[in-house]
Coordinates of C-alpha atoms in Angstrom, one line a residue:
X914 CA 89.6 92.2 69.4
X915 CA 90.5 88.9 67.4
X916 CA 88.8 86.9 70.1
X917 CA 85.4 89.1 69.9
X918 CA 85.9 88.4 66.0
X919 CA 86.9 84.4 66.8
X920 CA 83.8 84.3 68.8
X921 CA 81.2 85.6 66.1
X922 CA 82.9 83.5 63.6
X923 CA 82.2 80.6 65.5
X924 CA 78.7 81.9 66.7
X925 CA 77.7 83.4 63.2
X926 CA 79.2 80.9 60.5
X927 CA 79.1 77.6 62.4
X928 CA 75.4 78.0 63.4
X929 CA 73.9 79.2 60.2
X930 CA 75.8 76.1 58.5
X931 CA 74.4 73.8 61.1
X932 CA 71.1 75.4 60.2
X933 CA 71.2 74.8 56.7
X934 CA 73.0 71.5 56.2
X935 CA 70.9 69.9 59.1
X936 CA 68.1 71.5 59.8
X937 CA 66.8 71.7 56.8
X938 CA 66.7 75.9 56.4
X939 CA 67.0 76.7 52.6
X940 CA 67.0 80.3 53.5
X941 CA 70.5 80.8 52.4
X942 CA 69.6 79.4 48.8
X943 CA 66.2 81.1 48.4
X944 CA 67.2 84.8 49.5
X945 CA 69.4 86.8 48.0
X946 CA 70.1 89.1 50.1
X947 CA 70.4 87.0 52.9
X948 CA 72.9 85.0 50.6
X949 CA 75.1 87.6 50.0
X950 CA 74.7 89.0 53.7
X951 CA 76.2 85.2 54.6
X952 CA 78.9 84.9 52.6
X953 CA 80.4 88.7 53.3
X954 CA 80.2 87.7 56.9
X955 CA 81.5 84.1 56.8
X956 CA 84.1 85.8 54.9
X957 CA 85.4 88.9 56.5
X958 CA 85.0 88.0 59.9
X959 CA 88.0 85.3 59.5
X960 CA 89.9 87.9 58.3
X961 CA 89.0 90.2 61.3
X962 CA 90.1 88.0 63.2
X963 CA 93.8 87.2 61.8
X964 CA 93.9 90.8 61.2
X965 CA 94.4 91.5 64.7
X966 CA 96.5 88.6 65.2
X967 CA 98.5 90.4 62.6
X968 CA 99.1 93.8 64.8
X969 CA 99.7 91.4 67.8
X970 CA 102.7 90.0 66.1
X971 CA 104.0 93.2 64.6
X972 CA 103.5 94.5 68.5
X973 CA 105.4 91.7 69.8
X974 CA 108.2 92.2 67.5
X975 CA 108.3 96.1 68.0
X976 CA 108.2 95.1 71.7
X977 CA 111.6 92.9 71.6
X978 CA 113.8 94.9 69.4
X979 CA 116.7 96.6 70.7
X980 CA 116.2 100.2 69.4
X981 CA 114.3 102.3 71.9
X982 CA 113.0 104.3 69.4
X983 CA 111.4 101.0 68.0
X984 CA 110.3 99.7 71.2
X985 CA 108.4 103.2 72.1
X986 CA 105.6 102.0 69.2
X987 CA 104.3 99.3 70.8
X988 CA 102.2 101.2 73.3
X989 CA 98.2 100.9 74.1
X990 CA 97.5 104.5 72.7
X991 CA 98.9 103.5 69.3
X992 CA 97.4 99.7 69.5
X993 CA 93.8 101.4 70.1
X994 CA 94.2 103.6 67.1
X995 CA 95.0 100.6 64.8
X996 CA 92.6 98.8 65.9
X997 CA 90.3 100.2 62.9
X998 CA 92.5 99.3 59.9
X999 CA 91.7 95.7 59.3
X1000 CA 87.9 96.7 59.7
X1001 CA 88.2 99.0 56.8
X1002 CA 90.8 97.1 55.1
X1003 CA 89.1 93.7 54.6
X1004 CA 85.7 95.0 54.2
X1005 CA 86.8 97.3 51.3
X1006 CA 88.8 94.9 49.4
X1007 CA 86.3 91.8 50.4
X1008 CA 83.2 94.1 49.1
X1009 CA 83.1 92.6 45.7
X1010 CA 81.5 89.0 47.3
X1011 CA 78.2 91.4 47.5
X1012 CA 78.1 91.9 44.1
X1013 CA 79.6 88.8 42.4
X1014 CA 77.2 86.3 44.4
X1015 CA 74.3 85.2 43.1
X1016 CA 71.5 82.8 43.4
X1017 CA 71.3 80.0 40.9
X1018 CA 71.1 76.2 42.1
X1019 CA 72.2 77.5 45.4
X1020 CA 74.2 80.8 46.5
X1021 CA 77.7 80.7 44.3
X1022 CA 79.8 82.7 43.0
X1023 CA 79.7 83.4 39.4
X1024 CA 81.2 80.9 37.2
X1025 CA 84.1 81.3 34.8
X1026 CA 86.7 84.1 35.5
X1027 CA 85.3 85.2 39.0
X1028 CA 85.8 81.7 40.5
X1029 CA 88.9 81.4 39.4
X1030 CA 89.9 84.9 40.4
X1031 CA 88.1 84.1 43.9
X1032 CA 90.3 80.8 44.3
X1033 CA 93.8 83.2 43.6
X1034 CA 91.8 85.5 46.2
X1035 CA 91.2 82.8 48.9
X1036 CA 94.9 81.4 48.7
X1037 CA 96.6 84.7 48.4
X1038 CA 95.0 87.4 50.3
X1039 CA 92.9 85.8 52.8
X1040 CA 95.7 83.0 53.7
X1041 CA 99.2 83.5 52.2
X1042 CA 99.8 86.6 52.8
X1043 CA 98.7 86.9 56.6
X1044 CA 100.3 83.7 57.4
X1045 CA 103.6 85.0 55.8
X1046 CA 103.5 88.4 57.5
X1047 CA 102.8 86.4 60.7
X1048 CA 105.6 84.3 60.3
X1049 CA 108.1 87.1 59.2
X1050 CA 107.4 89.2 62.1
X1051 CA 107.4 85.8 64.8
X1052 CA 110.3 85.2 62.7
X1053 CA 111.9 88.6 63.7
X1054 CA 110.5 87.9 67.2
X1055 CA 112.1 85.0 67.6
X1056 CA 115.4 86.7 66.9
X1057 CA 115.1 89.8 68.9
X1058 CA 114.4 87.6 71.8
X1059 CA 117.7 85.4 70.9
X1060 CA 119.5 88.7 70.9
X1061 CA 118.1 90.4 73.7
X1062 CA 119.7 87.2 76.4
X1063 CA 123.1 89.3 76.1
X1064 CA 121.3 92.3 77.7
X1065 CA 121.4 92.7 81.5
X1066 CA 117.4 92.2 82.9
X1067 CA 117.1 94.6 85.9
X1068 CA 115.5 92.1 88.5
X1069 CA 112.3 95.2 89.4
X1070 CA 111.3 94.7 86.1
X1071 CA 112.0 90.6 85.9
X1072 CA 107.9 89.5 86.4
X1073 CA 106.9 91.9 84.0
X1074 CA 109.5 90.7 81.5
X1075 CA 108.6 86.9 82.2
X1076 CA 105.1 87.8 81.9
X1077 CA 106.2 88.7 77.9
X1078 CA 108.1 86.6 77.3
X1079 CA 105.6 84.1 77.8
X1080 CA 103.0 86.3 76.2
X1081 CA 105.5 86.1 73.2
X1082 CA 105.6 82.1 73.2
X1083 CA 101.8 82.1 72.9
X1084 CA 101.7 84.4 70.6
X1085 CA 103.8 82.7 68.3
X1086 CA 102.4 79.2 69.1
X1087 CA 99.4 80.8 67.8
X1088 CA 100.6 81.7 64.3
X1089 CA 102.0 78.3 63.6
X1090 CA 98.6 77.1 64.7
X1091 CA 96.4 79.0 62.4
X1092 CA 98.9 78.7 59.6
X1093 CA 98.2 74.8 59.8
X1094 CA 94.0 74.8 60.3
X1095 CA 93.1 77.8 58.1
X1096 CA 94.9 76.6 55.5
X1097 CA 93.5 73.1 54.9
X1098 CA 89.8 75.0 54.7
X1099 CA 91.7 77.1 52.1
X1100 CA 93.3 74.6 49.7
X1101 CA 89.9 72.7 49.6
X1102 CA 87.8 75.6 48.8
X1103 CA 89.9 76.6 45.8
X1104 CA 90.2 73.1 44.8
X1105 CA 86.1 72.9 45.0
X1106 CA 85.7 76.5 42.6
X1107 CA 88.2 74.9 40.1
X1108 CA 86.1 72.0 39.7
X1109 CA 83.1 73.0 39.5
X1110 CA 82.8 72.0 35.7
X1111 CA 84.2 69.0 36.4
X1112 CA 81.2 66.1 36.0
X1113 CA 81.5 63.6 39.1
X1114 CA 80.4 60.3 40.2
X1115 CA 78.2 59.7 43.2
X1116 CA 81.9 58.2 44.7
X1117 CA 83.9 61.3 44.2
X1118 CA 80.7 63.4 45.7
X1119 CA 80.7 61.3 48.7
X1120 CA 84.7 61.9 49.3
X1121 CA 84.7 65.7 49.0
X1122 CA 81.7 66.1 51.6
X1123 CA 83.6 64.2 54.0
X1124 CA 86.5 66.2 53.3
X1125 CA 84.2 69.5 53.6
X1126 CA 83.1 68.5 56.7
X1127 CA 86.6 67.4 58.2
X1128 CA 88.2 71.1 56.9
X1129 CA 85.2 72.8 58.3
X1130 CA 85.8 71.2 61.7
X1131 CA 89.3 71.9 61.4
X1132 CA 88.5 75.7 60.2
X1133 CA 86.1 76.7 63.0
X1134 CA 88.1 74.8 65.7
X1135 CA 90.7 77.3 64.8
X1136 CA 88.7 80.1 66.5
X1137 CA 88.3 78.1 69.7
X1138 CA 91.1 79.7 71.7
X1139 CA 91.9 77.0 74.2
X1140 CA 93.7 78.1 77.4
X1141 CA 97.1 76.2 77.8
X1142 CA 98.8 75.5 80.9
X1143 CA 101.0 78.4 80.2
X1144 CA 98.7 81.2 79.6
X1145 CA 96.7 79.5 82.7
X1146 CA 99.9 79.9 84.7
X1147 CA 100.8 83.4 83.5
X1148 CA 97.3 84.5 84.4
X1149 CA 97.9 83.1 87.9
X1150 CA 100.8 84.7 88.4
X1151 CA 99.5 88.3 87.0
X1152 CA 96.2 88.2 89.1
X1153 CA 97.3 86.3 92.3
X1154 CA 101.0 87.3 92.4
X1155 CA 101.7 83.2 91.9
X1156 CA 105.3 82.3 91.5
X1157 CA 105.3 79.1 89.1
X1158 CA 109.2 78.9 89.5
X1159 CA 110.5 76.3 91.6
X1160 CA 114.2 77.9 92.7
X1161 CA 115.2 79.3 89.4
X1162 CA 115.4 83.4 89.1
X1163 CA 115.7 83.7 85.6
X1164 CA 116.6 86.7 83.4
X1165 CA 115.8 85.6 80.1
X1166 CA 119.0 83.4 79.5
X1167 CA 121.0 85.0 81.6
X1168 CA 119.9 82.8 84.5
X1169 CA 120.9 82.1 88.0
X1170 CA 120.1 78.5 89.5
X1171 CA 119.5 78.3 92.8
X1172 CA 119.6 74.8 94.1
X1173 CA 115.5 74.1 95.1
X1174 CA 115.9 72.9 99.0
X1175 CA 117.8 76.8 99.6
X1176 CA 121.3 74.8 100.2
X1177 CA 123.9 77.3 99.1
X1178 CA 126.9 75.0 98.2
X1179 CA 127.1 76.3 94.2
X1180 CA 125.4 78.8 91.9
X1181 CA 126.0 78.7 88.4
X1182 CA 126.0 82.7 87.1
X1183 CA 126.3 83.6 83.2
X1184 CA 126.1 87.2 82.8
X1185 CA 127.8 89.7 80.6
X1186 CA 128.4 92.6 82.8
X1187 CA 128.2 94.6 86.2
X1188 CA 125.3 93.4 87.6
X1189 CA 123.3 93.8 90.9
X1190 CA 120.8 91.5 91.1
X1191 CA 118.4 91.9 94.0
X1192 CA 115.5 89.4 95.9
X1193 CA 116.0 86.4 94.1
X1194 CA 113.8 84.0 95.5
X1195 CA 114.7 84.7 99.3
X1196 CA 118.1 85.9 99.2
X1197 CA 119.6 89.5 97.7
X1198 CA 122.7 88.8 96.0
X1199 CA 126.0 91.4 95.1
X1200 CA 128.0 90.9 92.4
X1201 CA 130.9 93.4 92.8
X1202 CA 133.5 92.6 90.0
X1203 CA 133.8 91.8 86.2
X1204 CA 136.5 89.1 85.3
X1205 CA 136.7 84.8 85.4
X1206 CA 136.0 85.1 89.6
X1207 CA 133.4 86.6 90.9
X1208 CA 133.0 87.7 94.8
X1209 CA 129.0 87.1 95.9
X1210 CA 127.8 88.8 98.5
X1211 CA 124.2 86.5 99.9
X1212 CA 122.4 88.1 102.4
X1213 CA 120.0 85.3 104.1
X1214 CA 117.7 86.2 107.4
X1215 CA 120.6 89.3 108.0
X1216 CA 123.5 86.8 107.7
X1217 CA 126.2 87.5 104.9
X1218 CA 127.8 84.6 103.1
X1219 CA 130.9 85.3 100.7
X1220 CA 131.6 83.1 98.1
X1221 CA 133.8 83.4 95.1
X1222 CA 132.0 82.2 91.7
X1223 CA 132.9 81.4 88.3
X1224 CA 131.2 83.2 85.2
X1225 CA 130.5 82.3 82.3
X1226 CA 131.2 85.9 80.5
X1227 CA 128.8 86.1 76.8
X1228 CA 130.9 87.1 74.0
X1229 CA 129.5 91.1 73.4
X1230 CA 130.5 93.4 71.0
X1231 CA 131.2 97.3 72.4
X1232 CA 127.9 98.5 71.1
X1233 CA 125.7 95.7 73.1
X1234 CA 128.4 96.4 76.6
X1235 CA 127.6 99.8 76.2
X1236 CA 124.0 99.4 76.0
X1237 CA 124.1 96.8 78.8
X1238 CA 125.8 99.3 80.7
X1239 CA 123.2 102.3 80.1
X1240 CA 120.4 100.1 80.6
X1241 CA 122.1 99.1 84.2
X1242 CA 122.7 102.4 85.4
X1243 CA 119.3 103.7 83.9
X1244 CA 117.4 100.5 86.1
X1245 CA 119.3 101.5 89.1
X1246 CA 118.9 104.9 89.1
X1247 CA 115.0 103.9 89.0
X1248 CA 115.6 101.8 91.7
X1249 CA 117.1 104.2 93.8
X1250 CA 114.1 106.2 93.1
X1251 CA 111.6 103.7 94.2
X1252 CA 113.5 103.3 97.4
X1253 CA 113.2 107.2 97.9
X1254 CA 109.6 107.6 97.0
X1255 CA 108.6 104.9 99.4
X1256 CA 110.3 105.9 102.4
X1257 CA 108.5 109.4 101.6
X1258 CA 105.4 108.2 101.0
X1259 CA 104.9 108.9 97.4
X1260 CA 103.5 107.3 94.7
X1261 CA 105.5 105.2 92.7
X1262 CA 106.1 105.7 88.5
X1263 CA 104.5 103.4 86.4
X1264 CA 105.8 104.5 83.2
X1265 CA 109.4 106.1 83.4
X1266 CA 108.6 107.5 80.2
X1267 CA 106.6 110.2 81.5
X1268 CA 109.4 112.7 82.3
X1269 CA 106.9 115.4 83.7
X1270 CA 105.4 113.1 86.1
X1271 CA 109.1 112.2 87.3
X1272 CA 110.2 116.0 87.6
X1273 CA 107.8 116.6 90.1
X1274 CA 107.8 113.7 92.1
X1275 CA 111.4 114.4 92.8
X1276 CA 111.0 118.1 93.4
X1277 CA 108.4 116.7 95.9
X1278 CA 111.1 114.2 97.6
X1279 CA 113.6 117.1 97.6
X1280 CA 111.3 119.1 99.5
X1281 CA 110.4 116.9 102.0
X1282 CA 114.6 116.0 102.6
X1283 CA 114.9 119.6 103.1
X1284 CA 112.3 120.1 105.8
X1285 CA 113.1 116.8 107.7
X1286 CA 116.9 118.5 107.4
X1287 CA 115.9 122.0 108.4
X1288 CA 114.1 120.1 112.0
X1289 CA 117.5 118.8 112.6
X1290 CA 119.8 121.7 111.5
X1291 CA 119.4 123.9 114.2
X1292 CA 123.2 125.8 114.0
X1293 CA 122.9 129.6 114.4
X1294 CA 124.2 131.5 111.4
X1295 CA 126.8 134.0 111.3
X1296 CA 127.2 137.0 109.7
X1297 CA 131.1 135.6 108.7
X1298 CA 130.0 132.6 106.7
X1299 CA 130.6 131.7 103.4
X1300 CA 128.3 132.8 100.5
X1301 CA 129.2 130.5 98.3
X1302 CA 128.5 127.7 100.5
X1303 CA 125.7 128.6 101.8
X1304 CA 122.7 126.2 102.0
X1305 CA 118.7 128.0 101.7
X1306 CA 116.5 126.5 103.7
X1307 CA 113.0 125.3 102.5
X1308 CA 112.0 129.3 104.2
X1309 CA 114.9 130.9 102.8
X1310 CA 113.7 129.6 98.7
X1311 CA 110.2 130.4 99.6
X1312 CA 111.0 133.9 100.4
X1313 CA 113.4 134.8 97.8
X1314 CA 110.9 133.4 95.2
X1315 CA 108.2 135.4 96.6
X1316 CA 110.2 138.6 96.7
X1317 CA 110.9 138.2 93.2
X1318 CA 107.2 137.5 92.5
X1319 CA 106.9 141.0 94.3
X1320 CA 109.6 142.8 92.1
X1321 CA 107.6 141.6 89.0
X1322 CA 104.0 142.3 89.7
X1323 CA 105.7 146.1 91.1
X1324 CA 107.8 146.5 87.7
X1325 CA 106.9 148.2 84.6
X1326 CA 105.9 146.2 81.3
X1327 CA 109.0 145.9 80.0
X1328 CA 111.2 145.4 83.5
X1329 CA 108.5 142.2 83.6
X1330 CA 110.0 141.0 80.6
X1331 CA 113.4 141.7 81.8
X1332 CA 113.0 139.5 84.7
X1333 CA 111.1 136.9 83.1
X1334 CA 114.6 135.7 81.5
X1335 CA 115.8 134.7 85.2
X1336 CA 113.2 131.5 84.3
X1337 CA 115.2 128.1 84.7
X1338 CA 116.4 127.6 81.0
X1339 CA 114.5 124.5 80.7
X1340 CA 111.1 126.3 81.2
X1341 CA 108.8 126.7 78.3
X1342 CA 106.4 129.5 77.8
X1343 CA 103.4 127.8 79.7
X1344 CA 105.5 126.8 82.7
X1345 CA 106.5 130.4 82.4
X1346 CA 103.3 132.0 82.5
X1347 CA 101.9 129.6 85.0
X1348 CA 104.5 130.7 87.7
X1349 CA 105.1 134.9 87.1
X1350 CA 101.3 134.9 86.4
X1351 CA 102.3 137.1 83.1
X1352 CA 100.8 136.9 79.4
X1353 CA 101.9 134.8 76.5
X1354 CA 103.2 137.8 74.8
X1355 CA 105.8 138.4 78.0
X1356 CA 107.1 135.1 78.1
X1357 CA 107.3 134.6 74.6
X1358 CA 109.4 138.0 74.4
X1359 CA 111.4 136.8 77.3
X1360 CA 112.5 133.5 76.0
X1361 CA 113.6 135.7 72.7
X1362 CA 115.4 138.1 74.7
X1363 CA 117.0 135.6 76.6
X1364 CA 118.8 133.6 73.7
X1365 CA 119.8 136.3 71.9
X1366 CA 121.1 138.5 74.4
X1367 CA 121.3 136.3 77.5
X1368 CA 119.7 137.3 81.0
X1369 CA 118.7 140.5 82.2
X1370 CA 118.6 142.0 78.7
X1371 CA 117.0 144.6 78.4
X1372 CA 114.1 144.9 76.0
X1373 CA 114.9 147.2 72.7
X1374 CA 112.2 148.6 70.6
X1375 CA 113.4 148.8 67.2
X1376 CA 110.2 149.1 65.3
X1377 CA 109.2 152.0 67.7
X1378 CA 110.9 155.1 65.8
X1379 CA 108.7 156.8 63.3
X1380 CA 110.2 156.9 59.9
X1381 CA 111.3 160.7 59.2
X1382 CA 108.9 162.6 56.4
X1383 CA 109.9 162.4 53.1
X1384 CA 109.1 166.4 52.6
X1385 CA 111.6 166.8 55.7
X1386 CA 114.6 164.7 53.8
X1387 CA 113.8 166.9 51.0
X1388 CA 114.4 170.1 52.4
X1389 CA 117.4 169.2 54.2
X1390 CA 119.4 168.0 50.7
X1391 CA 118.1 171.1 49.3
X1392 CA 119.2 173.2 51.9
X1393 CA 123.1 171.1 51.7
X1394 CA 122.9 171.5 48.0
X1395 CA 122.1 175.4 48.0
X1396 CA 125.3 177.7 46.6
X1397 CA 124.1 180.9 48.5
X1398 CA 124.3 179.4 51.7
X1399 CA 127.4 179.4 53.5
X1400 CA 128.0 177.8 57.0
X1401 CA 130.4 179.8 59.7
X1402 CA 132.4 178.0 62.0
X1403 CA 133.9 178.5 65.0
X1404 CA 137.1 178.1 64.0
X1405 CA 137.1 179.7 60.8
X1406 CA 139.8 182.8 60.6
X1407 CA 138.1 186.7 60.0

């Protein structure tokens, strides 16, 4: 979005100045409504356009940090629905150009308190304070980034954390960019409505045109995004799978250097913890303990080569080893994953963040181990063996859950509800419903009756006795309260 807004800046402002100051239009000067149209433009389109810089640095620096929960915000869904604020924002609070604009000489502002209030404006809304929440948030960035070189990089994931981490470097070199261009346009317009009263020679004229033109250049060249060599290179490597290393595997700054001509006489390791790193460059590499020495397992074309390394071990606090630790295990478990998926055939995840998605990929890998083991377990069973270690078969789970489908649709209402509590205690209503074919009402009950009084409870009624009549109570206290009635009992003596 900022470069759709940098490219009508550039398109809009630059060619309707070109048209005016050298081409001779003096529609900008004789219109009003074209005046005001100009300015709001010229105006808020700038601001577009750092606004979404803006969110990109507040992504990037949600993106870095170290809390999960923090990290979980910078996602497209939420980017797409922000993508509206600095719309509304700027052109709310930049509305009152429309109205404060006016043709005189030529289209100004109006003099006195408004251009001095538009000056404040220009410095402080339109440049200071972008430019300083850009620079707090790179600043915060920068940080994150420093911090996160302690964590342990799972090598699956290493492209697509290069690929941000660059992504993060031109980002930033794009704040301290704009901060420098857009604010040399912005010191000389304020300096230009405080001195409009000011009476000038010819001389002084002459000076701030030059310097009107120079800050102008400066301003639009701003929006010119120019392609560096890195961006070019990251886009290369995204598109075309390109590897712009040359021998280094690096995991942030946890790197391991691989001497370029694939001579395996020393590797210099720095890492903070257990660590497996895999398909670096063409060799997969073991790291199997955690003190000064290190033995290194390198497989090369099948052949194994031992060698005993030193590390360089960071200095972590218990926190940060314990989140090294869970995002190892948590990076290997996903591996191990992968790995099963492909030899099955599945599609891989994307986004381990979709739980649901993961459930069933792995209840479709369990059942596909099952039936390649029931084509090799062949064994006849016996009546003898084991219940407790017995092992159902893909037919034998398939049969008991369709027997039980059977009991239900042949019970009465409330036996349904009964048997609904046998659902897996993870199941919700809907996956409930979904599978026993019952109504919401049923599983709704079920899941009631099932953390109150645990399985196979049986459902109890207790709004479905009829309250006794009140002319019935009434006769039995009189009849109790009575003198001239007497009760015999059995055991009462003659």
């Amino acid at each position: 979005m900022s470069t759709v807004f940098d490219f009508s800046c550039i398109k809009f402002g630059l060619f309707t100045k070109l048209a005016s100051e050298h081409y001779g239009s003096k529609l900008q000067h004789t219109n009003l409504v074209w005046c005001k149209i100009r300015i709001f433009l010229t105006w808020i389109l700038p601001c577009f356009s750092t606004g979404y810089l803006i969110l990109a640095s507040i992504d990037r620096c949600l993106s870095t940090s170290k809390s999960q929960r923090i990290r979980s915000f910078s996602q497209i869904k939420i980017a797409h629905q922000m993508t509206c604020i600095p719309i509304i924002l700027y052109s709310l609070i930049s509305s009152h150009l429309l109205v404060y604009f006016n043709l005189r000489k030529r289209c100004s502002p109006t003099a006195g308190t408004y251009a001095f209030f538009l000056s404040l404006y220009s410095i402080v809304w339109t440049s200071l304070i972008p430019q300083i929440s850009m620079f707090i948030f790179s600043l915060i960035t920068y940080f994150n980034v420093r911090k996160s070189h302690q964590r342990l990089i799972h090598p699956i994931i290493q492209n697509r954390n290069r690929t941000d981490s660059q992504m993060i470097k031109i980002t930033l070199v794009q704040v301290l960019y704009s901060f420098i261009l857009l604010n040399i346009r912005t010191i000389y317009f304020s300096y230009s409505l405080l001195s409009t009263n000011i009476r000038k020679d010819n001389y002084r004229h002459a000076i701030e045109s030059l310097i009107l033109q120079i800050s102008s250049f400066i301003f639009y060249f701003n929006f010119r995004r120019c392609i560096n060599n890195i961006h070019t290179a990251e886009v290369k490597c995204v598109l075309f799978g390109v590897d712009t290393g040359s021998g280094v595997a690096n995991l942030l700054d946890n790197t391991i250097t691989w001497q370029s001509n694939g001579a395996d006489d020393s590797e210099l390791i720095s890492i903070n913890s257990w660590l497996t790193l895999e398909k670096l460059t063409n060799k997969t590499t073991y790291i199997t303990a955690k003190n000064s020495l290190c033995h290194v397992t390198i497989l090369i074309g099948g052949d194994e080569i031992n060698k005993i390394v030193t590390i360089k071990f960071e200095s972590t606090t218990d926190s940060e080893a314990d989140y090294d630790e869970q995002v190892y295990k948590q990076y290997k478990a996903k591996d191990i994953l992968y790995q099963v998926f492909k030899v099955f055939g599945i599609s891989p995840i994307s986004d381990f963040r979709k739980t649901t998605i993961i459930q069933q990929q792995v209840t479709k890998a369990i059942h596909l181990i099952r039936l390649a083991a029931d084509e090799i377990i062949t064994s006849p069973r016996t009546a003898s063996k084991d219940l407790a270690k017995t092992v159902l078969t893909i037919d034998d789970t398939e049969q008991l859950l369709d027997d039980l489908k059977l009991l239900f649709r042949t019970s009465e209402y409330d036996e349904q509800v009964r048997l609904l509590t046998l659902a897996p205690s993870d199941w919700e209503r809907v996956q409930t419903e979904k599978f026993f074919n019952c109504n919401q009402w049923q599983a709704r009950k079920a899941l009631e009756l099932r953390e109150s009084f645990g399985f196979l409870a049986k459902v109890t009624h207790f709004a479905g006795n009829f309250p006794i009549d009140p002319e019935i109570v009434k006769e039995i206290k009189n009849f109790y309260q009575d003198d001239g009635v007497t009760r015999q009992t059995s055991n009462k003596k003659e």
